[in-house]
PDB file of C-alpha atoms in Angstrom:
ATOM      1  CA  UNK A 159       3.438 -20.583  17.875  1.00  0.00           C
ATOM      2  CA  UNK A 160       1.638 -17.527  16.358  1.00  0.00           C
ATOM      3  CA  UNK A 161       3.535 -15.564  14.118  1.00  0.00           C
ATOM      4  CA  UNK A 162       3.341 -11.535  12.932  1.00  0.00           C
ATOM      5  CA  UNK A 163       2.218 -12.244   9.856  1.00  0.00           C
ATOM      6  CA  UNK A 164      -1.133 -14.119  11.276  1.00  0.00           C
ATOM      7  CA  UNK A 165      -2.125 -11.737  13.656  1.00  0.00           C
ATOM      8  CA  UNK A 166      -2.270  -8.874  11.213  1.00  0.00           C
ATOM      9  CA  UNK A 167      -4.342 -10.521   8.344  1.00  0.00           C
ATOM     10  CA  UNK A 168      -6.683 -10.009  11.168  1.00  0.00           C
ATOM     11  CA  UNK A 169      -5.878  -7.193  13.331  1.00  0.00           C
ATOM     12  CA  UNK A 170      -6.281  -4.998  10.281  1.00  0.00           C
ATOM     13  CA  UNK A 171     -10.322  -5.362  10.330  1.00  0.00           C
ATOM     14  CA  UNK A 172      -9.854  -4.676  14.669  1.00  0.00           C
ATOM     15  CA  UNK A 173      -8.500  -1.629  13.165  1.00  0.00           C
ATOM     16  CA  UNK A 174     -11.564  -0.612   9.970  1.00  0.00           C
ATOM     17  CA  UNK A 175     -14.149  -3.414  10.592  1.00  0.00           C
ATOM     18  CA  UNK A 176     -15.972  -1.862   7.972  1.00  0.00           C
ATOM     19  CA  UNK A 177     -12.858  -3.155   5.637  1.00  0.00           C
ATOM     20  CA  UNK A 178     -15.224  -6.083   5.230  1.00  0.00           C
ATOM     21  CA  UNK A 179     -17.712  -5.246   3.700  1.00  0.00           C
ATOM     22  CA  UNK A 180     -14.685  -3.064   1.116  1.00  0.00           C
ATOM     23  CA  UNK A 181     -12.941  -6.293   0.416  1.00  0.00           C
ATOM     24  CA  UNK A 182     -16.191  -9.015   0.605  1.00  0.00           C
ATOM     25  CA  UNK A 183     -16.506  -6.359  -2.955  1.00  0.00           C
ATOM     26  CA  UNK A 184     -14.193  -8.181  -4.549  1.00  0.00           C
ATOM     27  CA  UNK A 185     -15.660 -11.229  -3.718  1.00  0.00           C
ATOM     28  CA  UNK A 186     -19.192 -11.013  -4.999  1.00  0.00           C
ATOM     29  CA  UNK A 187     -20.995 -10.211  -2.397  1.00  0.00           C
ATOM     30  CA  UNK A 188     -22.048  -7.469  -0.879  1.00  0.00           C
ATOM     31  CA  UNK A 189     -22.399  -6.149   2.571  1.00  0.00           C
ATOM     32  CA  UNK A 190     -23.596  -2.845   3.868  1.00  0.00           C
ATOM     33  CA  UNK A 191     -21.326  -0.913   5.856  1.00  0.00           C
ATOM     34  CA  UNK A 192     -21.419  -1.416   9.789  1.00  0.00           C
ATOM     35  CA  UNK A 193     -23.293   0.607  11.379  1.00  0.00           C
ATOM     36  CA  UNK A 194     -22.368   0.340  14.828  1.00  0.00           C
ATOM     37  CA  UNK A 195     -19.018  -3.037  15.830  1.00  0.00           C
ATOM     38  CA  UNK A 196     -18.830  -4.553  19.191  1.00  0.00           C
ATOM     39  CA  UNK A 197     -15.728  -6.257  19.774  1.00  0.00           C
ATOM     40  CA  UNK A 198     -16.526 -10.184  21.214  1.00  0.00           C
ATOM     41  CA  UNK A 199     -14.525 -12.405  23.048  1.00  0.00           C
ATOM     42  CA  UNK A 200     -12.520 -14.617  20.866  1.00  0.00           C
ATOM     43  CA  UNK A 201     -12.602 -17.510  23.369  1.00  0.00           C
ATOM     44  CA  UNK A 202     -15.181 -20.538  22.223  1.00  0.00           C
ATOM     45  CA  UNK A 203     -13.799 -22.709  25.391  1.00  0.00           C
ATOM     46  CA  UNK A 204     -16.629 -24.736  26.885  1.00  0.00           C
ATOM     47  CA  UNK A 205     -16.045 -25.797  30.536  1.00  0.00           C
ATOM     48  CA  UNK A 206     -14.482 -28.561  29.964  1.00  0.00           C
ATOM     49  CA  UNK A 207     -10.943 -28.064  29.329  1.00  0.00           C
ATOM     50  CA  UNK A 208     -11.107 -28.014  25.585  1.00  0.00           C
ATOM     51  CA  UNK A 209      -9.924 -24.199  24.647  1.00  0.00           C
ATOM     52  CA  UNK A 210     -10.548 -22.660  20.963  1.00  0.00           C
ATOM     53  CA  UNK A 211     -10.194 -19.821  20.016  1.00  0.00           C
ATOM     54  CA  UNK A 212     -10.622 -17.634  16.786  1.00  0.00           C
ATOM     55  CA  UNK A 213      -8.379 -15.194  15.771  1.00  0.00           C
ATOM     56  CA  UNK A 214     -11.375 -12.010  15.648  1.00  0.00           C
ATOM     57  CA  UNK A 215     -14.612 -11.640  16.511  1.00  0.00           C
ATOM     58  CA  UNK A 216     -16.786  -8.983  15.614  1.00  0.00           C
ATOM     59  CA  UNK A 217     -20.407  -8.427  16.206  1.00  0.00           C
ATOM     60  CA  UNK A 218     -21.668  -5.829  13.232  1.00  0.00           C
ATOM     61  CA  UNK A 219     -24.868  -4.030  13.779  1.00  0.00           C
ATOM     62  CA  UNK A 220     -25.875  -3.524   9.497  1.00  0.00           C
ATOM     63  CA  UNK A 221     -29.222  -1.235   8.239  1.00  0.00           C
ATOM     64  CA  UNK A 222     -29.703  -4.797   6.910  1.00  0.00           C
ATOM     65  CA  UNK A 223     -29.255  -6.284  10.332  1.00  0.00           C
ATOM     66  CA  UNK A 224     -27.024  -7.801  12.649  1.00  0.00           C
ATOM     67  CA  UNK A 225     -23.854 -10.828  12.210  1.00  0.00           C
ATOM     68  CA  UNK A 226     -20.780 -11.555  13.706  1.00  0.00           C
ATOM     69  CA  UNK A 227     -18.035 -12.206  11.636  1.00  0.00           C
ATOM     70  CA  UNK A 228     -15.252 -14.845  12.638  1.00  0.00           C
ATOM     71  CA  UNK A 229     -12.037 -13.976  10.939  1.00  0.00           C
ATOM     72  CA  UNK A 230      -9.745 -16.099  10.487  1.00  0.00           C
ATOM     73  CA  UNK A 231      -5.817 -15.576   9.206  1.00  0.00           C
ATOM     74  CA  UNK A 232      -4.503 -18.999   7.134  1.00  0.00           C
ATOM     75  CA  UNK A 233      -0.289 -19.490   6.563  1.00  0.00           C
ATOM     76  CA  UNK A 234      -1.426 -22.870   4.914  1.00  0.00           C
ATOM     77  CA  UNK A 235      -3.641 -25.644   4.167  1.00  0.00           C
ATOM     78  CA  UNK A 236      -4.596 -26.975   7.291  1.00  0.00           C
ATOM     79  CA  UNK A 237      -7.479 -30.059   7.564  1.00  0.00           C
ATOM     80  CA  UNK A 238      -8.160 -29.959  10.950  1.00  0.00           C
ATOM     81  CA  UNK A 239      -9.448 -26.265  10.469  1.00  0.00           C
ATOM     82  CA  UNK A 240     -12.184 -27.220   9.112  1.00  0.00           C
ATOM     83  CA  UNK A 241     -13.728 -29.098  11.774  1.00  0.00           C
ATOM     84  CA  UNK A 242     -12.347 -25.778  14.077  1.00  0.00           C
ATOM     85  CA  UNK A 243     -14.302 -23.634  12.092  1.00  0.00           C
ATOM     86  CA  UNK A 244     -18.156 -25.159  11.512  1.00  0.00           C
ATOM     87  CA  UNK A 245     -17.625 -25.442  15.613  1.00  0.00           C
ATOM     88  CA  UNK A 246     -16.876 -21.598  15.300  1.00  0.00           C
ATOM     89  CA  UNK A 247     -19.739 -20.460  13.562  1.00  0.00           C
ATOM     90  CA  UNK A 248     -22.605 -22.758  15.440  1.00  0.00           C
ATOM     91  CA  UNK A 249     -20.928 -22.112  19.037  1.00  0.00           C
ATOM     92  CA  UNK A 250     -21.061 -18.291  17.827  1.00  0.00           C
ATOM     93  CA  UNK A 251     -24.659 -18.862  16.542  1.00  0.00           C
ATOM     94  CA  UNK A 252     -25.907 -20.990  19.664  1.00  0.00           C
ATOM     95  CA  UNK A 253     -24.368 -18.067  22.274  1.00  0.00           C
ATOM     96  CA  UNK A 254     -25.247 -15.098  20.631  1.00  0.00           C
ATOM     97  CA  UNK A 255     -28.056 -15.739  18.017  1.00  0.00           C
ATOM     98  CA  UNK A 256     -27.122 -14.079  15.053  1.00  0.00           C
ATOM     99  CA  UNK A 257     -26.077 -15.088  11.929  1.00  0.00           C
ATOM    100  CA  UNK A 258     -22.648 -16.063  11.318  1.00  0.00           C
ATOM    101  CA  UNK A 259     -19.803 -15.235   8.948  1.00  0.00           C
ATOM    102  CA  UNK A 260     -16.395 -16.374   8.904  1.00  0.00           C
ATOM    103  CA  UNK A 261     -14.281 -14.810   6.414  1.00  0.00           C
ATOM    104  CA  UNK A 262     -10.386 -16.475   5.537  1.00  0.00           C
ATOM    105  CA  UNK A 263      -7.065 -14.262   4.711  1.00  0.00           C
ATOM    106  CA  UNK A 264      -4.695 -16.048   3.058  1.00  0.00           C
ATOM    107  CA  UNK A 265      -1.287 -15.898   2.447  1.00  0.00           C
ATOM    108  CA  UNK A 266      -0.884 -17.390  -0.893  1.00  0.00           C
ATOM    109  CA  UNK A 267      -2.809 -18.799  -3.077  1.00  0.00           C
ATOM    110  CA  UNK A 268      -2.846 -22.425  -2.354  1.00  0.00           C
ATOM    111  CA  UNK A 269      -4.180 -21.953   0.850  1.00  0.00           C
ATOM    112  CA  UNK A 270      -6.481 -20.086  -0.275  1.00  0.00           C
ATOM    113  CA  UNK A 271      -7.652 -22.515  -3.264  1.00  0.00           C
ATOM    114  CA  UNK A 272      -8.286 -24.902  -0.058  1.00  0.00           C
ATOM    115  CA  UNK A 273     -10.262 -22.855   2.057  1.00  0.00           C
ATOM    116  CA  UNK A 274     -12.308 -21.636  -0.924  1.00  0.00           C
ATOM    117  CA  UNK A 275     -14.091 -25.143  -1.371  1.00  0.00           C
ATOM    118  CA  UNK A 276     -16.969 -25.890  -0.012  1.00  0.00           C
ATOM    119  CA  UNK A 277     -16.953 -27.828   2.586  1.00  0.00           C
ATOM    120  CA  UNK A 278     -20.273 -30.322   3.615  1.00  0.00           C
ATOM    121  CA  UNK A 279     -20.507 -32.175   7.190  1.00  0.00           C
ATOM    122  CA  UNK A 280     -22.267 -35.392   7.279  1.00  0.00           C
ATOM    123  CA  UNK A 281     -23.078 -38.913   5.064  1.00  0.00           C
ATOM    124  CA  UNK A 282     -22.696 -38.256   2.043  1.00  0.00           C
ATOM    125  CA  UNK A 283     -26.627 -39.041   1.828  1.00  0.00           C
ATOM    126  CA  UNK A 284     -27.819 -35.937   3.972  1.00  0.00           C
ATOM    127  CA  UNK A 285     -25.154 -33.845   5.349  1.00  0.00           C
ATOM    128  CA  UNK A 286     -26.432 -31.732   8.023  1.00  0.00           C
ATOM    129  CA  UNK A 287     -23.796 -29.026   7.471  1.00  0.00           C
ATOM    130  CA  UNK A 288     -22.622 -27.526   4.742  1.00  0.00           C
ATOM    131  CA  UNK A 289     -19.212 -24.858   5.542  1.00  0.00           C
ATOM    132  CA  UNK A 290     -18.947 -22.031   3.259  1.00  0.00           C
ATOM    133  CA  UNK A 291     -16.226 -20.014   3.844  1.00  0.00           C
ATOM    134  CA  UNK A 292     -15.325 -16.797   2.116  1.00  0.00           C
ATOM    135  CA  UNK A 293     -11.868 -16.086   1.746  1.00  0.00           C
ATOM    136  CA  UNK A 294      -9.615 -13.289   0.878  1.00  0.00           C
ATOM    137  CA  UNK A 295      -5.789 -14.604  -0.491  1.00  0.00           C
ATOM    138  CA  UNK A 296      -3.913 -12.447  -2.960  1.00  0.00           C
ATOM    139  CA  UNK A 297      -5.868 -12.507  -6.412  1.00  0.00           C
ATOM    140  CA  UNK A 298      -8.663 -11.376  -4.340  1.00  0.00           C
ATOM    141  CA  UNK A 299      -7.465  -8.389  -3.080  1.00  0.00           C
ATOM    142  CA  UNK A 300      -6.226  -5.902  -5.929  1.00  0.00           C
ATOM    143  CA  UNK A 301      -2.939  -4.078  -5.653  1.00  0.00           C
ATOM    144  CA  UNK A 302      -3.137  -0.864  -4.578  1.00  0.00           C
ATOM    145  CA  UNK A 303       0.394   1.213  -6.365  1.00  0.00           C
ATOM    146  CA  UNK A 304      -1.822   4.526  -6.495  1.00  0.00           C
ATOM    147  CA  UNK A 305      -1.118   7.651  -3.429  1.00  0.00           C
ATOM    148  CA  UNK A 306      -4.722   8.358  -4.596  1.00  0.00           C
ATOM    149  CA  UNK A 307      -5.810   4.951  -4.142  1.00  0.00           C
ATOM    150  CA  UNK A 308      -3.854   3.802  -1.655  1.00  0.00           C
ATOM    151  CA  UNK A 309      -5.344   7.801   0.627  1.00  0.00           C
ATOM    152  CA  UNK A 310      -8.597   7.171  -0.088  1.00  0.00           C
ATOM    153  CA  UNK A 311      -8.571   3.618   1.889  1.00  0.00           C
ATOM    154  CA  UNK A 312      -5.624   2.683   3.969  1.00  0.00           C
ATOM    155  CA  UNK A 313      -6.859   0.178   5.215  1.00  0.00           C
ATOM    156  CA  UNK A 314      -7.550  -1.864   2.599  1.00  0.00           C
ATOM    157  CA  UNK A 315      -4.036  -0.786   1.104  1.00  0.00           C
ATOM    158  CA  UNK A 316      -2.249  -2.455   4.500  1.00  0.00           C
ATOM    159  CA  UNK A 317      -4.256  -6.072   3.052  1.00  0.00           C
ATOM    160  CA  UNK A 318      -2.585  -5.418  -0.250  1.00  0.00           C
ATOM    161  CA  UNK A 319       0.092  -5.249   1.048  1.00  0.00           C
ATOM    162  CA  UNK A 320       0.330  -8.454   2.973  1.00  0.00           C
ATOM    163  CA  UNK A 321      -1.210 -10.502   0.475  1.00  0.00           C
ATOM    164  CA  UNK A 322       1.208  -9.200  -1.850  1.00  0.00           C
ATOM    165  CA  UNK A 323       3.849  -9.793  -0.415  1.00  0.00           C
ATOM    166  CA  UNK A 324       5.507 -12.083  -2.716  1.00  0.00           C
ATOM    167  CA  UNK A 325       4.150 -10.580  -5.786  1.00  0.00           C
ATOM    168  CA  UNK A 326       6.409  -8.300  -8.099  1.00  0.00           C
ATOM    169  CA  UNK A 327       3.931  -5.603  -7.263  1.00  0.00           C
ATOM    170  CA  UNK A 328       4.922  -5.292  -3.545  1.00  0.00           C
ATOM    171  CA  UNK A 329       7.202  -2.384  -4.050  1.00  0.00           C
ATOM    172  CA  UNK A 330       4.839  -0.678  -5.742  1.00  0.00           C
ATOM    173  CA  UNK A 331       1.295  -1.056  -3.078  1.00  0.00           C
ATOM    174  CA  UNK A 332       4.453  -0.259  -0.279  1.00  0.00           C
ATOM    175  CA  UNK A 333       5.652   2.962  -2.023  1.00  0.00           C
ATOM    176  CA  UNK A 334       1.762   4.244  -2.499  1.00  0.00           C
ATOM    177  CA  UNK A 335       1.556   2.920   1.349  1.00  0.00           C
ATOM    178  CA  UNK A 336       4.166   5.736   2.671  1.00  0.00           C
ATOM    179  CA  UNK A 337       2.981   8.261   0.791  1.00  0.00           C
ATOM    180  CA  UNK A 338      -0.665   8.129   1.987  1.00  0.00           C
ATOM    181  CA  UNK A 339       0.783   7.849   5.815  1.00  0.00           C
ATOM    182  CA  UNK A 340       2.927  10.973   4.664  1.00  0.00           C
ATOM    183  CA  UNK A 341      -0.152  12.195   3.447  1.00  0.00           C
ATOM    184  CA  UNK A 342      -1.676  11.875   7.377  1.00  0.00           C
ATOM    185  CA  UNK A 343      -1.769  14.954   9.903  1.00  0.00           C
ATOM    186  CA  UNK A 344       0.360  15.331  12.975  1.00  0.00           C
ATOM    187  CA  UNK A 345      -3.308  14.859  14.787  1.00  0.00           C
ATOM    188  CA  UNK A 346      -3.421  11.180  13.073  1.00  0.00           C
ATOM    189  CA  UNK A 347      -0.135   9.438  14.441  1.00  0.00           C
ATOM    190  CA  UNK A 348      -1.665   7.098  17.004  1.00  0.00           C
ATOM    191  CA  UNK A 349      -3.435   5.541  14.257  1.00  0.00           C
ATOM    192  CA  UNK A 350      -0.706   5.992  10.949  1.00  0.00           C
ATOM    193  CA  UNK A 351       1.659   3.962  13.746  1.00  0.00           C
ATOM    194  CA  UNK A 352      -1.298   1.008  14.138  1.00  0.00           C
ATOM    195  CA  UNK A 353      -1.330   1.025  10.323  1.00  0.00           C
ATOM    196  CA  UNK A 354       2.337   0.882   9.911  1.00  0.00           C
ATOM    197  CA  UNK A 355       3.277  -1.917  12.334  1.00  0.00           C
ATOM    198  CA  UNK A 356       0.699  -3.956  10.923  1.00  0.00           C
ATOM    199  CA  UNK A 357       1.921  -3.147   7.761  1.00  0.00           C
ATOM    200  CA  UNK A 358       5.194  -4.785   8.839  1.00  0.00           C
ATOM    201  CA  UNK A 359       3.742  -7.483  11.007  1.00  0.00           C
ATOM    202  CA  UNK A 360       2.129  -8.467   7.598  1.00  0.00           C
ATOM    203  CA  UNK A 361       5.177  -8.690   5.599  1.00  0.00           C
ATOM    204  CA  UNK A 362       6.322 -11.053   7.783  1.00  0.00           C
ATOM    205  CA  UNK A 363      10.537 -11.837   7.140  1.00  0.00           C
ATOM    206  CA  UNK A 364      10.009 -11.001   3.047  1.00  0.00           C
ATOM    207  CA  UNK A 365      11.949  -9.343   1.000  1.00  0.00           C
ATOM    208  CA  UNK A 366       8.894  -5.891   1.299  1.00  0.00           C
ATOM    209  CA  UNK A 367       9.923  -6.032   4.555  1.00  0.00           C
ATOM    210  CA  UNK A 368      13.063  -4.819   3.867  1.00  0.00           C
ATOM    211  CA  UNK A 369      11.669  -2.877   2.023  1.00  0.00           C
ATOM    212  CA  UNK A 370       9.217  -0.914   4.185  1.00  0.00           C
ATOM    213  CA  UNK A 371      12.148  -0.349   6.861  1.00  0.00           C
ATOM    214  CA  UNK A 372      13.729   1.552   4.080  1.00  0.00           C
ATOM    215  CA  UNK A 373      10.930   3.365   3.924  1.00  0.00           C
ATOM    216  CA  UNK A 374      10.320   4.026   6.998  1.00  0.00           C
ATOM    217  CA  UNK A 375      13.405   5.923   7.679  1.00  0.00           C
ATOM    218  CA  UNK A 376      13.602   7.279   4.766  1.00  0.00           C
ATOM    219  CA  UNK A 377       9.985   8.644   4.053  1.00  0.00           C
ATOM    220  CA  UNK A 378       8.614   8.871   7.355  1.00  0.00           C
ATOM    221  CA  UNK A 379      10.949  10.419   9.453  1.00  0.00           C
ATOM    222  CA  UNK A 380       8.965  12.540  10.542  1.00  0.00           C
ATOM    223  CA  UNK A 381       6.818  10.187  12.581  1.00  0.00           C
ATOM    224  CA  UNK A 382       7.953   9.954  16.603  1.00  0.00           C
ATOM    225  CA  UNK A 383       5.905   6.632  17.154  1.00  0.00           C
ATOM    226  CA  UNK A 384       7.272   3.905  18.305  1.00  0.00           C
ATOM    227  CA  UNK A 385       6.625   1.547  15.911  1.00  0.00           C
ATOM    228  CA  UNK A 386       7.981   3.985  13.444  1.00  0.00           C
ATOM    229  CA  UNK A 387      10.972   4.574  15.837  1.00  0.00           C
ATOM    230  CA  UNK A 388      11.852   1.052  15.465  1.00  0.00           C
ATOM    231  CA  UNK A 389      11.650   0.484  12.020  1.00  0.00           C
ATOM    232  CA  UNK A 390      13.236   3.766  10.687  1.00  0.00           C
ATOM    233  CA  UNK A 391      16.406   2.128  13.386  1.00  0.00           C
ATOM    234  CA  UNK A 392      16.009  -1.171  11.519  1.00  0.00           C
ATOM    235  CA  UNK A 393      15.900   0.480   7.946  1.00  0.00           C
ATOM    236  CA  UNK A 394      19.288   2.850   9.504  1.00  0.00           C
ATOM    237  CA  UNK A 395      20.883  -0.144  10.808  1.00  0.00           C
ATOM    238  CA  UNK A 396      20.388  -2.032   7.512  1.00  0.00           C
ATOM    239  CA  UNK A 397      21.429   0.747   5.624  1.00  0.00           C
ATOM    240  CA  UNK A 398      24.713   1.429   7.322  1.00  0.00           C
ATOM    241  CA  UNK A 399      25.664  -1.986   7.015  1.00  0.00           C
ATOM    242  CA  UNK A 400      25.228  -2.069   3.296  1.00  0.00           C
ATOM    243  CA  UNK A 401      27.298   0.622   2.496  1.00  0.00           C
ATOM    244  CA  UNK A 402      30.226  -0.815   4.247  1.00  0.00           C
ATOM    245  CA  UNK A 403      30.195  -3.787   2.284  1.00  0.00           C
ATOM    246  CA  UNK A 404      29.835  -1.933  -0.162  1.00  0.00           C
ATOM    247  CA  UNK A 405      33.377   0.116   0.594  1.00  0.00           C
ATOM    248  CA  UNK A 406      35.654  -2.986   1.302  1.00  0.00           C
ATOM    249  CA  UNK A 407      35.067  -1.988   5.128  1.00  0.00           C
ATOM    250  CA  UNK A 408      35.491  -5.396   7.106  1.00  0.00           C
ATOM    251  CA  UNK A 409      32.896  -5.569  10.316  1.00  0.00           C
ATOM    252  CA  UNK A 410      33.212  -8.005  13.092  1.00  0.00           C
ATOM    253  CA  UNK A 411      30.557  -9.867  14.678  1.00  0.00           C
ATOM    254  CA  UNK A 412      30.715  -7.622  17.504  1.00  0.00           C
ATOM    255  CA  UNK A 413      30.285  -4.823  15.237  1.00  0.00           C
ATOM    256  CA  UNK A 414      27.489  -6.023  13.952  1.00  0.00           C
ATOM    257  CA  UNK A 415      26.031  -6.922  16.525  1.00  0.00           C
ATOM    258  CA  UNK A 416      26.284  -3.028  17.401  1.00  0.00           C
ATOM    259  CA  UNK A 417      25.200  -1.793  14.273  1.00  0.00           C
ATOM    260  CA  UNK A 418      21.841  -3.790  14.627  1.00  0.00           C
ATOM    261  CA  UNK A 419      21.190  -3.508  18.374  1.00  0.00           C
ATOM    262  CA  UNK A 420      21.592   0.344  17.831  1.00  0.00           C
ATOM    263  CA  UNK A 421      18.317   2.074  18.694  1.00  0.00           C
ATOM    264  CA  UNK A 422      18.195   5.703  18.112  1.00  0.00           C
ATOM    265  CA  UNK A 423      17.840   6.553  14.601  1.00  0.00           C
ATOM    266  CA  UNK A 424      20.032   9.921  15.817  1.00  0.00           C
ATOM    267  CA  UNK A 425      23.396   7.267  16.534  1.00  0.00           C
ATOM    268  CA  UNK A 426      22.900   5.395  13.032  1.00  0.00           C
ATOM    269  CA  UNK A 427      22.932   8.869  11.351  1.00  0.00           C
ATOM    270  CA  UNK A 428      26.003   9.758  12.420  1.00  0.00           C
ATOM    271  CA  UNK A 429      27.278   6.576  12.636  1.00  0.00           C
ATOM    272  CA  UNK A 430      26.065   6.382   8.241  1.00  0.00           C
ATOM    273  CA  UNK A 431      27.587   9.860   7.581  1.00  0.00           C
ATOM    274  CA  UNK A 432      30.937   9.033   9.061  1.00  0.00           C
ATOM    275  CA  UNK A 433      30.919   5.391   7.017  1.00  0.00           C
ATOM    276  CA  UNK A 434      30.796   7.814   3.951  1.00  0.00           C
ATOM    277  CA  UNK A 435      34.142   7.852   4.077  1.00  0.00           C
ATOM    278  CA  UNK A 436      35.788   5.867   7.327  1.00  0.00           C
ATOM    279  CA  UNK A 437      38.499   2.324   6.003  1.00  0.00           C
ATOM    280  CA  UNK A 438      37.318   1.108   9.721  1.00  0.00           C
ATOM    281  CA  UNK A 439      34.574   0.971  11.965  1.00  0.00           C
ATOM    282  CA  UNK A 440      36.914   1.919  14.856  1.00  0.00           C
ATOM    283  CA  UNK A 441      36.917   4.937  12.724  1.00  0.00           C
ATOM    284  CA  UNK A 442      33.019   5.172  13.052  1.00  0.00           C
ATOM    285  CA  UNK A 443      32.484   4.491  16.696  1.00  0.00           C
ATOM    286  CA  UNK A 444      35.379   7.043  18.147  1.00  0.00           C
ATOM    287  CA  UNK A 445      34.978   9.434  19.912  1.00  0.00           C
ATOM    288  CA  UNK A 446      32.995  10.691  23.049  1.00  0.00           C
ATOM    289  CA  UNK A 447      29.077  10.874  22.516  1.00  0.00           C
ATOM    290  CA  UNK A 448      28.914   8.527  19.667  1.00  0.00           C
ATOM    291  CA  UNK A 449      28.208   5.809  21.371  1.00  0.00           C
ATOM    292  CA  UNK A 450      24.494   3.405  21.650  1.00  0.00           C
TER     293      UNK A 450
END
């Protein structure tokens, strides 16, 4: 099953195709920024009943010419992928007649080191194909901990947060990203909502995801997008449960489900205020108008 974090690591390049050229600089490879981009079908299935799909496929038009960028999100080493990647590149080249480039985005250093190996395909006397993917892992994307730097390149900061999600720097990156998003105008709310969603997906089920939900609940309360509202509610529910636990208020399984299942930030805010002095969950939920 494809995970949300898997999706975020390649979808960010759909959101901002120019991110590829900026990120590739960290690998010592200079690609000109795209003048225009066309999103291609990721379905590389042939007429035979064998389905092959690349994660993201973009045709880039640059001042140096055209190329097709295939982006693969990889969470762990998988020897079977080497043949698949070689197939993708050969098929794309045959189908579009445009030079292909493979970018593999890896969430951990071990996977990045595995993916970065050059693979010769064919007998040792004369390999017919050589697979040389570009690889972005935690060591290839800088830690962006400054709000000003984050504001200059929000997509790269989202990628930085996803790839450093298990590092000690994750907290600083997320704080910088939240402040950068807060600086966007009201007209950019839709774009901000997309980056909020991609960040949440990219963090997966790590402690950094809890930090992000808290930041969404506190720092971005003015955003009204569905994703922002969902994250805000999740952060408030978590804060409420922590408060009740700290105060020693008994929480039944039913009470916990009610709090976690409430998606209304206003209701959760009311419950939190009552929880500051309540001695039972009955006091928190009591009286008309407070039900979720």
